Short mmCIF file of C-alpha atoms and ligand atoms in Angstrom, two decimals:
data_model
loop_
_atom_site.label_atom_id
_atom_site.label_comp_id
_atom_site.label_asym_id
_atom_site.label_seq_id
_atom_site.Cartn_x
_atom_site.Cartn_y
_atom_site.Cartn_z
CA MET A 1 0.00 0.00 0.00
CA SER A 2 1.57 3.24 -1.05
CA VAL A 3 0.86 6.57 -2.65
CA VAL A 4 3.53 8.27 -4.77
CA ARG A 5 3.16 11.73 -6.25
CA PHE A 6 5.32 14.09 -8.28
CA ALA A 7 3.83 17.53 -8.86
CA PRO A 8 4.81 20.94 -10.19
CA VAL A 9 4.87 23.80 -7.72
CA GLU A 10 1.97 26.02 -8.66
CA GLY A 11 -0.80 27.88 -6.93
CA GLU A 12 -1.30 28.56 -3.27
CA TYR A 13 -0.34 26.29 -0.41
CA ASP A 14 -1.84 26.46 3.04
CA GLU A 15 1.18 26.75 5.26
CA ARG A 16 -1.02 26.42 8.33
CA TRP A 17 -0.90 22.68 7.67
CA LEU A 18 2.78 22.71 8.64
CA THR A 19 4.02 22.11 12.17
CA ALA A 20 5.91 24.84 14.01
CA ALA A 21 9.13 22.88 13.47
CA GLU A 22 8.50 22.72 9.73
CA ARG A 23 7.72 26.41 9.55
CA SER A 24 10.91 27.32 11.34
CA ARG A 25 12.89 25.17 8.90
CA ARG A 26 11.13 26.90 6.03
CA ASP A 27 12.00 30.28 7.50
CA ARG A 28 15.68 29.41 7.28
CA LEU A 29 15.44 29.21 3.48
CA VAL A 30 16.52 32.47 1.92
CA GLN A 31 15.04 32.35 -1.57
CA THR A 32 11.27 32.65 -2.07
CA PRO A 33 11.05 29.84 -4.68
CA ASP A 34 12.80 27.49 -2.25
CA ARG A 35 10.40 28.44 0.54
CA THR A 36 7.42 27.89 -1.73
CA ALA A 37 8.72 24.49 -2.84
CA PHE A 38 9.35 23.55 0.79
CA VAL A 39 5.75 24.31 1.72
CA ALA A 40 4.43 22.57 -1.41
CA ALA A 41 6.33 19.39 -0.59
CA HIS A 42 5.09 19.38 3.00
CA VAL A 43 1.52 19.84 1.78
CA LEU A 44 1.93 17.09 -0.84
CA VAL A 45 3.26 14.58 1.68
CA ARG A 46 0.17 15.19 3.82
CA GLU A 47 -2.03 14.58 0.81
CA CYS A 48 -0.25 11.26 0.14
CA ALA A 49 -0.60 10.15 3.75
CA ALA A 50 -4.20 11.31 3.94
CA ALA A 51 -5.06 9.29 0.84
CA LEU A 52 -3.85 6.13 2.57
CA LEU A 53 -5.40 6.99 5.93
CA ASP A 54 -8.70 8.22 4.57
CA ALA A 55 -8.08 11.40 6.56
CA GLU A 56 -7.94 15.12 5.87
CA PRO A 57 -4.47 16.29 4.79
CA ARG A 58 -4.50 19.16 7.27
CA ASP A 59 -4.99 16.65 10.10
CA VAL A 60 -1.82 14.70 9.23
CA VAL A 61 1.00 15.51 11.67
CA ILE A 62 4.52 14.76 10.46
CA ALA A 63 7.40 14.25 12.87
CA HIS A 64 10.97 13.00 12.53
CA ARG A 65 12.96 10.23 14.13
CA CYS A 66 16.58 9.41 13.43
CA ARG A 67 17.23 5.71 12.73
CA ASP A 68 20.73 6.02 14.18
CA CYS A 69 20.43 8.03 17.39
CA GLY A 70 16.67 8.26 17.94
CA GLY A 71 16.85 12.06 17.81
CA GLU A 72 13.58 13.76 16.93
CA ASP A 73 14.85 16.97 15.34
CA HIS A 74 16.21 15.15 12.30
CA GLY A 75 15.97 11.81 10.54
CA ALA A 76 13.24 10.07 8.59
CA PRO A 77 9.77 11.61 8.67
CA TYR A 78 6.75 9.60 9.81
CA VAL A 79 3.09 10.22 10.52
CA VAL A 80 2.29 10.76 14.18
CA GLY A 81 -0.38 8.38 15.43
CA ALA A 82 -0.32 6.13 12.38
CA ASP A 83 1.92 3.28 11.32
CA LEU A 84 2.95 5.12 8.20
CA HIS A 85 6.29 6.09 6.71
CA VAL A 86 6.63 9.11 4.47
CA SER A 87 9.29 10.81 2.44
CA LEU A 88 9.35 14.07 0.54
CA SER A 89 11.61 16.08 -1.70
CA HIS A 90 11.63 19.47 -3.35
CA THR A 91 13.60 21.22 -6.00
CA ARG A 92 12.73 24.53 -7.60
CA GLY A 93 9.46 24.09 -9.45
CA TRP A 94 8.83 20.45 -8.53
CA VAL A 95 7.97 18.45 -5.44
CA ALA A 96 7.59 14.76 -4.71
CA ALA A 97 6.21 12.72 -1.86
CA VAL A 98 5.49 9.12 -0.93
CA ALA A 99 3.56 7.47 1.89
CA ALA A 100 3.86 3.75 2.57
CA ALA A 101 3.45 1.13 5.27
CA THR A 102 7.20 0.43 5.18
CA PRO A 103 10.30 2.68 5.07
CA CYS A 104 10.39 4.66 1.86
CA GLY A 105 12.40 7.37 0.18
CA ILE A 106 11.79 9.79 -2.66
CA ASP A 107 13.89 12.38 -4.42
CA VAL A 108 13.40 14.93 -7.18
CA GLN A 109 16.23 16.95 -8.72
CA GLU A 110 16.75 19.50 -11.40
CA VAL A 111 19.09 17.99 -13.98
CA GLY A 112 22.40 19.68 -13.34
CA HIS A 113 25.82 19.40 -11.86
CA VAL A 114 26.48 16.22 -9.88
CA PRO A 115 29.83 16.04 -8.11
CA ASP A 116 32.05 13.12 -9.10
CA LEU A 117 32.19 12.12 -5.44
CA ALA A 118 28.51 11.13 -5.55
CA LEU A 119 29.14 8.44 -8.15
CA SER A 120 31.08 5.21 -8.26
CA GLU A 121 33.94 4.73 -10.73
CA ALA A 122 31.81 2.43 -12.85
CA GLU A 123 28.97 4.95 -12.84
CA LEU A 124 31.31 7.79 -13.80
CA ALA A 125 32.65 5.73 -16.69
CA TRP A 126 29.15 4.92 -17.84
CA ALA A 127 27.53 8.34 -17.38
CA GLY A 128 30.42 10.47 -18.61
CA GLU A 129 29.24 14.07 -18.79
CA ASP A 130 25.60 13.09 -19.43
CA ALA A 131 23.82 15.31 -16.89
CA VAL A 132 20.56 13.35 -17.04
CA ARG A 133 22.29 10.07 -16.26
CA ARG A 134 24.38 11.62 -13.52
CA THR A 135 21.46 13.37 -11.88
CA LEU A 136 19.24 10.30 -11.98
CA LEU A 137 21.92 8.10 -10.44
CA TRP A 138 22.26 10.66 -7.67
CA SER A 139 18.52 10.85 -7.24
CA ARG A 140 18.30 7.06 -6.90
CA LYS A 141 20.93 7.18 -4.17
CA GLU A 142 19.14 9.94 -2.30
CA ALA A 143 15.93 7.90 -2.42
CA LEU A 144 17.75 4.78 -1.20
CA ALA A 145 19.36 6.73 1.63
CA LYS A 146 16.05 8.18 2.75
CA ALA A 147 14.61 4.65 2.81
CA GLY A 148 17.52 3.60 5.02
CA LEU A 149 19.09 1.46 2.29
CA ALA A 150 22.21 3.49 1.48
CA ASP A 151 24.77 5.52 3.39
CA VAL A 152 24.92 9.16 2.35
CA GLY A 153 28.56 9.26 3.39
CA ALA A 154 29.45 6.42 1.01
CA PHE A 155 27.53 7.19 -2.15
CA TRP A 156 30.61 6.48 -4.26
CA GLU A 157 30.49 2.86 -3.08
CA HIS A 158 27.00 2.27 -4.43
CA ASP A 159 26.52 1.36 -8.06
CA VAL A 160 22.86 1.96 -8.82
CA ARG A 161 23.01 1.73 -12.62
CA ALA A 162 21.18 -1.58 -12.59
CA ARG A 163 17.57 -1.07 -11.72
CA ASP A 164 17.03 -2.54 -8.31
CA ALA A 165 13.44 -3.79 -8.30
CA ARG A 166 12.70 -1.44 -5.41
CA ILE A 167 13.83 1.65 -7.33
CA ARG A 168 11.45 3.47 -9.61
CA ASP A 169 12.34 6.42 -11.80
CA TRP A 170 10.46 9.48 -12.86
CA ALA A 171 11.31 12.26 -15.32
CA ASP A 172 9.92 15.46 -16.72
CA ASP A 173 11.54 18.19 -18.78
CA GLY A 174 14.81 19.02 -17.05
CA VAL A 175 13.83 17.24 -13.84
CA VAL A 176 14.35 13.65 -12.73
CA GLY A 177 13.35 11.71 -9.67
CA ALA A 178 13.35 8.31 -8.07
CA TRP A 179 11.59 6.55 -5.26
CA VAL A 180 12.17 3.45 -3.19
CA ILE A 181 9.79 1.50 -1.00
CA ALA A 182 11.68 -0.89 1.21
CA GLY A 183 8.80 -3.22 1.93
CA PRO A 184 8.97 -6.87 0.90
CA ASP A 185 6.29 -6.88 -1.80
CA ASP A 186 5.48 -3.27 -2.37
CA THR A 187 7.45 -1.36 -4.97
CA GLY A 188 4.85 1.34 -5.36
CA ASP A 189 3.38 0.36 -8.67
CA PRO A 190 1.88 3.32 -10.47
CA ASP A 191 -1.44 1.57 -10.00
CA ASP A 192 -1.11 2.43 -6.35
CA THR A 193 -0.25 6.03 -6.96
CA GLY A 194 -2.28 9.13 -6.68
CA ASP A 195 -4.00 11.48 -8.98
CA THR A 196 -1.45 13.89 -10.37
CA GLY A 197 -1.30 12.08 -13.66
CA ASP A 198 2.39 12.79 -13.64
CA THR A 199 3.01 9.42 -12.09
CA GLU A 200 1.58 7.62 -15.10
CA ASP A 201 5.02 7.62 -16.63
CA ALA A 202 6.69 7.13 -13.33
CA ALA A 203 7.83 3.55 -13.61
CA GLY A 204 9.34 3.81 -17.06
CA PRO A 205 13.09 3.39 -17.26
CA VAL A 206 14.70 6.75 -17.80
CA LEU A 207 18.23 5.62 -18.40
CA GLY A 208 18.52 4.30 -21.91
CA GLY A 209 21.13 1.57 -22.07
CA THR A 210 21.16 0.80 -18.37
CA PRO A 211 23.28 -2.33 -18.00
ZN1 LIG B 1 20.66 11.03 14.55
#
């Protein structure tokens, strides 16, 4: 059971849905487009969770818990009072969110510069200077890390060219994304996804020639 959504940032977002902690994190963002995308992503993740819970999005309370130290001011987000994992991501102009019964991770990125350090030697050889390939590989790693399946500090050790069955890709013009649902049988088929329409293409392989 999962809901996955990618959506453009457009229109008005009700920031009153955000917790005080989320609003203070938003306030630390300097640029208006980044603040808007932050709010949009936090609204979208509530919509995903609400769709699974049959609740109102504004009633969904998101909190954080670190898998390593148990700290509650950082770490993976979850829904308070429900056995539901969530993940969200924002880049300028696009947001993404997933809600699932098991740990999950999602990422959306503008196609652009990806530091060599984020990629393995084999990935660097394969992607070359292809910004789409490089950004998608990075996005897959971010999604894996958020799902607790990869170590952010060791991205160069992970080769994610081959499509792990748990990884799904998404792409739009100049933007790529990926999501991972760590559950045993649930890879977040588009059939399970929400209503943006953007997810219709979500499971298609983006990387032509993936080994
Ligand atoms: Zn921690």
